[in-house]
Coordinates of C-alpha atoms in Angstrom, one line a residue:
M30 CA -29.3 -24.7 2.8
R31 CA -28.3 -26.2 -0.6
K32 CA -24.8 -24.8 -2.0
V33 CA -23.5 -24.6 -5.6
Y34 CA -19.8 -25.1 -6.2
L35 CA -18.4 -22.8 -8.8
P36 CA -15.0 -23.6 -10.1
L37 CA -13.2 -20.8 -11.4
P38 CA -10.2 -20.8 -13.9
T39 CA -6.7 -20.6 -13.1
R40 CA -3.9 -18.9 -14.9
Q41 CA -1.2 -21.2 -16.4
T42 CA 1.5 -18.9 -15.5
C43 CA 0.5 -19.4 -11.8
C44 CA 3.3 -20.5 -9.5
H45 CA 1.2 -23.3 -8.4
P46 CA -0.1 -24.7 -12.0
H47 CA -2.6 -27.1 -10.4
A48 CA -4.1 -24.6 -7.9
A49 CA -7.8 -24.4 -8.2
F50 CA -10.1 -21.8 -6.4
V51 CA -13.6 -22.8 -5.5
S52 CA -16.3 -20.6 -4.1
S53 CA -19.6 -21.4 -2.7
I54 CA -22.8 -19.3 -3.5
K55 CA -25.6 -19.3 -0.9
Q56 CA -28.6 -19.3 -3.2
S57 CA -31.0 -17.4 -0.8
G58 CA -28.6 -14.9 0.4
R59 CA -26.3 -14.6 -2.7
R60 CA -23.2 -14.4 -0.9
V61 CA -19.9 -15.7 -1.9
F62 CA -17.5 -17.0 0.4
M63 CA -13.7 -17.2 -1.0
Q64 CA -11.3 -19.9 0.3
R65 CA -8.0 -18.7 1.3
L66 CA -5.6 -18.5 -1.7
S67 CA -1.9 -19.9 -1.6
C68 CA -0.3 -17.6 -4.0
K69 CA -0.9 -13.9 -5.2
C70 CA -1.3 -14.8 -8.7
C71 CA -4.4 -17.2 -8.1
K72 CA -5.6 -14.1 -5.8
S73 CA -5.4 -11.5 -8.5
S74 CA -6.7 -13.8 -11.4
T75 CA -9.7 -14.8 -9.3
M76 CA -10.6 -11.2 -8.2
S77 CA -10.6 -10.2 -11.9
F78 CA -12.7 -13.1 -12.8
L79 CA -15.2 -12.3 -10.1
R80 CA -15.4 -8.7 -10.9
T81 CA -16.1 -9.5 -14.6
V82 CA -18.5 -12.5 -14.2
L83 CA -20.4 -11.9 -11.1
N84 CA -23.4 -9.4 -11.2
N85 CA -24.2 -6.6 -8.5
S86 CA -26.7 -8.9 -6.5
V87 CA -23.8 -11.1 -5.4
I88 CA -22.0 -10.2 -2.2
I89 CA -18.4 -11.6 -2.0
H90 CA -16.9 -12.1 1.2
P91 CA -13.1 -13.1 1.3
P92 CA -11.7 -15.6 3.8
G93 CA -10.1 -12.7 5.7
F94 CA -8.0 -9.6 5.5
Y95 CA -4.3 -8.8 5.9
I96 CA -3.3 -6.1 8.5
I97 CA -0.3 -4.4 7.0
G98 CA -0.2 -1.0 8.9
F99 CA 3.2 -1.4 10.5
Q100 CA 5.2 -3.3 7.6
T101 CA 6.9 0.0 6.6
F102 CA 7.9 1.3 10.2
P103 CA 11.6 1.3 11.0
Y104 CA 12.4 0.2 14.6
I105 CA 9.0 -1.5 14.8
S106 CA 10.4 -4.0 17.4
V107 CA 11.0 -1.0 19.8
Y108 CA 7.5 0.1 19.2
F109 CA 6.0 -3.4 19.9
I110 CA 7.9 -3.7 23.2
F111 CA 6.7 -0.3 24.2
L112 CA 3.0 -1.5 23.5
A113 CA 3.6 -4.7 25.6
F114 CA 4.8 -2.4 28.4
V115 CA 1.6 -0.2 28.0
Y116 CA -0.5 -3.4 28.0
V117 CA 0.9 -4.6 31.2
V118 CA 0.5 -1.3 33.0
T119 CA -3.1 -1.3 31.7
L120 CA -3.8 -4.6 33.2
L121 CA -2.0 -4.2 36.3
F122 CA -3.3 -0.9 37.4
N123 CA -6.8 -1.1 36.2
S124 CA -7.1 -4.4 37.9
L125 CA -5.9 -2.9 41.2
V126 CA -8.6 -0.2 40.9
I127 CA -11.4 -2.7 40.0
Y128 CA -10.1 -5.0 43.0
V129 CA -10.0 -2.1 45.7
I130 CA -13.4 -0.8 44.6
A131 CA -15.1 -4.3 44.4
F132 CA -14.0 -5.4 47.8
N133 CA -14.5 -2.2 49.7
H134 CA -18.3 -1.5 50.5
C135 CA -17.7 2.0 51.6
L136 CA -16.8 2.6 47.9
H137 CA -19.7 1.4 46.3
T138 CA -20.9 5.0 45.5
P139 CA -22.0 6.6 42.3
K140 CA -18.5 8.1 41.8
F141 CA -16.7 5.0 42.1
L142 CA -19.1 3.1 40.1
A143 CA -18.3 5.4 37.3
V144 CA -14.7 5.0 38.1
V145 CA -14.8 1.2 38.0
N146 CA -16.8 1.2 34.9
L147 CA -13.9 3.2 33.1
S148 CA -11.3 0.7 34.3
V149 CA -13.3 -2.1 32.9
I150 CA -13.8 -0.5 29.5
D151 CA -9.9 0.3 29.7
V152 CA -8.9 -3.3 30.1
I153 CA -11.3 -4.6 27.3
L154 CA -10.4 -1.8 25.0
N155 CA -6.4 -2.5 25.1
T156 CA -7.0 -6.3 25.0
C157 CA -9.1 -5.9 22.0
T158 CA -5.9 -4.4 20.0
I159 CA -2.5 -4.8 21.6
P160 CA -2.3 -8.8 21.8
S161 CA -3.2 -9.1 18.0
M162 CA -0.7 -6.4 17.2
I163 CA 2.1 -8.1 19.2
K164 CA 1.0 -11.5 17.7
I165 CA 1.5 -10.2 14.0
F166 CA 4.9 -9.0 15.2
L167 CA 5.9 -12.4 17.0
V168 CA 4.4 -14.8 14.7
K169 CA 4.6 -12.9 11.5
D170 CA 1.0 -13.8 10.6
N171 CA -1.0 -10.9 9.8
F172 CA -4.1 -12.6 8.4
I173 CA -7.3 -12.1 10.3
P174 CA -10.4 -14.2 9.2
F175 CA -13.4 -12.3 8.0
N176 CA -15.7 -12.9 10.9
L177 CA -12.9 -12.3 13.4
C178 CA -12.2 -9.2 11.7
L179 CA -15.9 -8.0 12.2
L180 CA -15.8 -9.1 15.8
Q181 CA -12.5 -7.0 16.6
M182 CA -14.1 -4.0 14.8
F183 CA -17.2 -4.4 16.8
V184 CA -15.3 -4.8 20.2
Y185 CA -12.9 -1.9 19.5
Y186 CA -15.7 0.7 18.4
T187 CA -18.1 -0.5 21.2
F188 CA -15.4 0.1 23.9
G189 CA -14.0 3.1 22.2
T190 CA -17.6 4.5 22.3
L191 CA -18.0 3.6 26.0
E192 CA -14.6 5.1 26.8
S193 CA -16.0 8.2 25.6
Y194 CA -19.3 8.1 27.2
A195 CA -17.4 6.9 30.6
L196 CA -15.5 10.3 30.6
A197 CA -18.9 12.2 29.9
V198 CA -20.3 10.2 33.0
L199 CA -17.4 11.4 35.1
A200 CA -18.1 15.0 34.0
Y201 CA -21.7 14.4 34.9
D202 CA -20.8 13.4 38.5
R203 CA -18.3 16.6 38.9
L204 CA -21.1 18.7 37.7
I205 CA -23.8 17.4 40.1
A206 CA -21.0 17.4 43.0
I207 CA -20.1 21.0 42.3
C208 CA -23.1 22.8 41.0
F209 CA -25.7 21.0 43.4
P210 CA -23.8 20.1 46.4
L211 CA -26.9 20.2 48.7
R212 CA -29.0 18.0 46.3
Q213 CA -26.0 15.7 45.3
N214 CA -27.2 12.7 47.5
S215 CA -30.8 12.8 46.1
I216 CA -29.9 13.3 42.4
N217 CA -26.9 11.2 42.0
T218 CA -27.5 7.9 43.7
V219 CA -26.3 4.6 43.0
R220 CA -29.4 3.6 41.2
S221 CA -29.2 6.6 38.9
M222 CA -25.7 6.0 38.1
C223 CA -26.3 2.3 37.4
C224 CA -29.2 3.3 34.9
I225 CA -26.8 5.8 33.3
V226 CA -24.0 3.4 32.9
G227 CA -26.4 0.7 31.7
L228 CA -27.8 3.0 29.0
T229 CA -24.3 4.0 27.8
W230 CA -23.5 0.2 27.4
S231 CA -26.9 -0.5 25.6
F232 CA -26.6 2.5 23.4
A233 CA -22.9 1.7 22.3
L234 CA -23.6 -2.1 21.9
G235 CA -26.8 -1.3 19.7
V236 CA -25.3 1.4 17.4
T237 CA -22.0 -0.5 16.9
A238 CA -23.7 -3.7 16.1
F239 CA -25.7 -1.9 13.5
T240 CA -22.6 -0.2 12.0
T241 CA -20.7 -3.6 11.9
G242 CA -23.7 -5.5 10.6
I243 CA -24.1 -3.3 7.5
M244 CA -20.3 -4.2 6.5
T245 CA -21.6 -7.7 5.6
Q246 CA -23.6 -6.1 2.7
L247 CA -20.2 -5.2 1.0
S248 CA -18.3 -7.1 -1.7
F249 CA -14.8 -7.5 -1.4
C250 CA -13.5 -8.4 -4.8
N251 CA -10.7 -6.1 -5.1
S252 CA -7.7 -5.9 -2.4
V253 CA -8.0 -7.4 1.0
R254 CA -5.1 -5.6 2.6
V255 CA -6.2 -3.4 5.5
F256 CA -3.9 -0.4 6.0
S257 CA -4.1 0.0 9.6
Y258 CA -3.2 -1.8 13.0
F259 CA -6.6 -3.7 13.3
C260 CA -9.6 -4.2 11.2
D261 CA -10.6 -0.5 11.2
Y262 CA -13.9 0.4 10.0
A263 CA -13.0 3.0 7.2
P264 CA -9.9 1.2 5.8
V265 CA -12.0 -1.9 5.4
F266 CA -15.1 -0.6 3.8
R267 CA -12.8 1.3 1.3
L268 CA -11.6 -2.1 0.0
A269 CA -15.3 -2.8 -1.2
C270 CA -16.0 -3.0 -5.0
N271 CA -19.6 -2.1 -4.4
D272 CA -21.1 1.1 -3.2
Y273 CA -20.2 1.9 0.4
T274 CA -22.3 5.3 1.0
M275 CA -24.3 3.8 3.8
Q276 CA -21.2 2.7 5.6
W277 CA -19.5 6.1 4.9
F278 CA -22.4 7.8 6.6
A279 CA -22.5 5.2 9.4
A280 CA -18.9 6.1 10.1
S281 CA -19.6 9.7 10.1
F282 CA -22.6 9.1 12.3
L283 CA -20.5 6.9 14.7
T284 CA -17.8 9.7 14.8
V285 CA -20.3 12.1 15.9
L286 CA -21.6 9.8 18.6
L287 CA -18.1 8.7 19.6
L288 CA -16.7 12.0 19.9
V289 CA -18.5 14.9 19.3
G290 CA -21.7 14.3 21.4
P291 CA -19.9 13.4 24.7
F292 CA -17.3 15.9 24.3
T293 CA -19.7 18.7 23.8
F294 CA -21.6 17.4 27.0
I295 CA -18.2 17.5 28.8
L296 CA -17.5 21.1 27.5
L297 CA -21.0 22.4 28.5
S298 CA -20.5 20.5 31.9
Y299 CA -17.2 22.5 32.5
V300 CA -18.8 25.8 31.4
S301 CA -21.4 25.3 34.2
I302 CA -18.8 24.2 36.8
L303 CA -16.7 27.3 36.1
V304 CA -20.0 29.6 36.4
T305 CA -20.6 28.1 39.7
V306 CA -17.1 28.2 40.9
F307 CA -16.7 31.8 40.0
R308 CA -19.7 32.7 42.0
M309 CA -18.3 31.3 45.1
K310 CA -17.1 34.0 47.6
S311 CA -14.2 32.1 49.2
L312 CA -11.0 31.7 47.1
D313 CA -10.3 28.6 49.1
S314 CA -13.6 27.0 47.9
R315 CA -12.8 28.0 44.2
V316 CA -9.3 26.4 44.4
K317 CA -10.6 23.1 46.1
A318 CA -13.5 22.8 43.7
L319 CA -11.4 23.3 40.6
A320 CA -8.6 20.9 41.9
T321 CA -11.1 18.1 41.9
C322 CA -11.5 18.5 38.2
V323 CA -7.9 18.8 37.0
E324 CA -7.3 15.0 36.6
H325 CA -10.4 14.7 34.6
L326 CA -9.7 17.3 32.3
I327 CA -6.2 15.6 31.6
L328 CA -8.1 12.4 30.8
V329 CA -10.3 14.5 28.4
A330 CA -7.5 16.2 26.8
V331 CA -5.4 13.0 26.2
F332 CA -8.5 11.0 24.9
Y333 CA -10.2 13.7 22.8
I334 CA -7.7 16.0 21.2
P335 CA -5.6 13.2 19.4
L336 CA -8.8 11.4 18.2
I337 CA -10.6 14.5 17.1
T338 CA -7.6 15.6 15.1
I339 CA -6.8 12.3 13.6
F340 CA -10.4 11.6 12.4
T341 CA -10.9 15.1 11.1
I342 CA -7.6 15.2 9.1
G343 CA -7.5 11.5 8.2
F344 CA -11.0 10.6 7.5
Y345 CA -12.6 13.5 6.0
L346 CA -9.7 15.6 4.7
R347 CA -7.3 12.7 3.9
A348 CA -4.5 15.3 4.3
I349 CA -2.4 12.9 6.8
N350 CA 0.2 10.4 5.5
P351 CA -1.1 7.0 6.1
D352 CA 1.9 5.7 8.2
Q353 CA 1.5 8.8 10.4
R354 CA -2.2 8.0 10.7
V355 CA -1.7 4.4 12.0
L356 CA 0.9 5.3 14.3
S357 CA -0.9 8.2 15.7
L358 CA -4.2 6.4 16.0
S359 CA -2.6 3.4 17.6
L360 CA -0.9 5.6 20.3
A361 CA -4.2 7.7 20.7
S362 CA -6.2 4.4 21.3
C363 CA -3.6 2.7 23.5
I364 CA -2.3 5.4 25.9
P365 CA -5.4 6.7 27.4
P366 CA -6.5 3.2 29.0
C367 CA -2.9 3.0 30.3
I368 CA -2.7 6.5 31.9
N369 CA -6.2 6.6 33.1
P370 CA -5.8 4.7 36.3
I371 CA -2.4 6.5 37.1
V372 CA -3.7 10.1 36.6
Y373 CA -7.2 9.7 37.9
S374 CA -8.1 6.8 39.5
L375 CA -5.3 6.1 41.9
K376 CA -4.9 9.7 42.8
T377 CA -8.3 9.6 44.2
K378 CA -7.8 9.9 48.1
E379 CA -10.1 6.8 49.0
I380 CA -8.7 4.6 46.3
K381 CA -5.1 5.6 47.0
I382 CA -5.4 4.8 50.9
R383 CA -6.9 1.4 50.2
A384 CA -4.3 0.6 47.3
V385 CA -1.5 1.4 49.6
A386 CA -2.8 -0.7 52.4
L387 CA -3.4 -3.5 50.0
V388 CA 0.2 -3.5 48.7
R389 CA 1.5 -3.4 52.3
K390 CA -0.7 -6.1 53.2
I391 CA 0.7 -8.3 50.4
K392 CA 4.3 -7.1 51.0
I393 CA 4.0 -8.3 54.9
G394 CA 2.4 -11.5 53.7
T395 CA 5.3 -12.1 51.4
Q396 CA 7.9 -11.3 54.1
Q397 CA 6.1 -13.7 56.6
T398 CA 6.0 -16.5 54.2
H399 CA 9.8 -16.2 53.4
Q400 CA 10.5 -16.0 57.2
H401 CA 8.5 -19.2 57.8
E402 CA 10.2 -20.8 55.0
N403 CA 13.6 -20.0 56.2
Y404 CA 12.6 -21.1 59.9
T405 CA 11.5 -24.4 58.5
F406 CA 14.6 -24.8 56.6
N407 CA 16.7 -24.1 59.5
I408 CA 14.9 -26.5 61.7
N409 CA 15.2 -29.2 59.2
K410 CA 19.0 -28.5 58.6
T411 CA 19.6 -28.9 62.4

């Protein structure tokens, strides 16, 4: 594909008098890819030139974006230490849940397939954002290349959507177990659960690929400073200098798919569960049935309430302070994957018994290794 190089003028007052800015235009796609500038005055003059000279058919892609969400926070070092702790806990406990379920064939049931699905999603969701946030704090480099920005956006919203649908799948499991106890084994089979989980993954990947793909149709000839803690969808498309109506509707549609749809299904599921429970004659049966739902309800509240509040007030009403939005959204996104295995998975009786047995086995093995080393040392010393 032939490229035409277009040299752009530089300002004489620039801090680098001999700095030059070169952009390449792909004639077939009419896209402009800008090289990273070394100084701010070059950047501003080039952006002004592009807005003036280039027509609406040209799509301008910057070399990348600057993530500036945490630059104004006091005591930011304490917050990043907290995030590092959250990430370690997320990896440790979710990996334990995945290991216990994967290597115990008696746990290969529909319920625990849904649980291990949630744990895998939790690990990837926090891995998508927390390491990059810590890197910005440690290395002091908040620049992210354009393609990597789109990749992070895709992964975050894919697994954010999957997190929401995973909670809905767990609600479905409770619905079948309580409302249809006699038909549970025939309705909720491993095969049907695999199909449900597979459909949620396919749906999330497809929808998020589309919404991320249309971001490439935007021209970014204004600012490239993203006021968020990662390459967030709305803060990025609002930087565009051409029409982003399609992206706004896609964001609204994604919000409905991500939050409203699964949350509505969960509410309806628990309405059906409550109707079934209150029809039970025995009080013990009612308490026992509701007790199996408490941990899941905690997960639902922790995940949905903060996100729905932030998206409603921040995205649609814009009635929240940007600093508060960034901090609230980062906490609302990072905390649920951390507490999910603690509140729900590891409190499940079957997983808890096997997890404790695994820890004891590791502890006994470590003690035997130390005893063997001490015994060998004493023999050599003698």
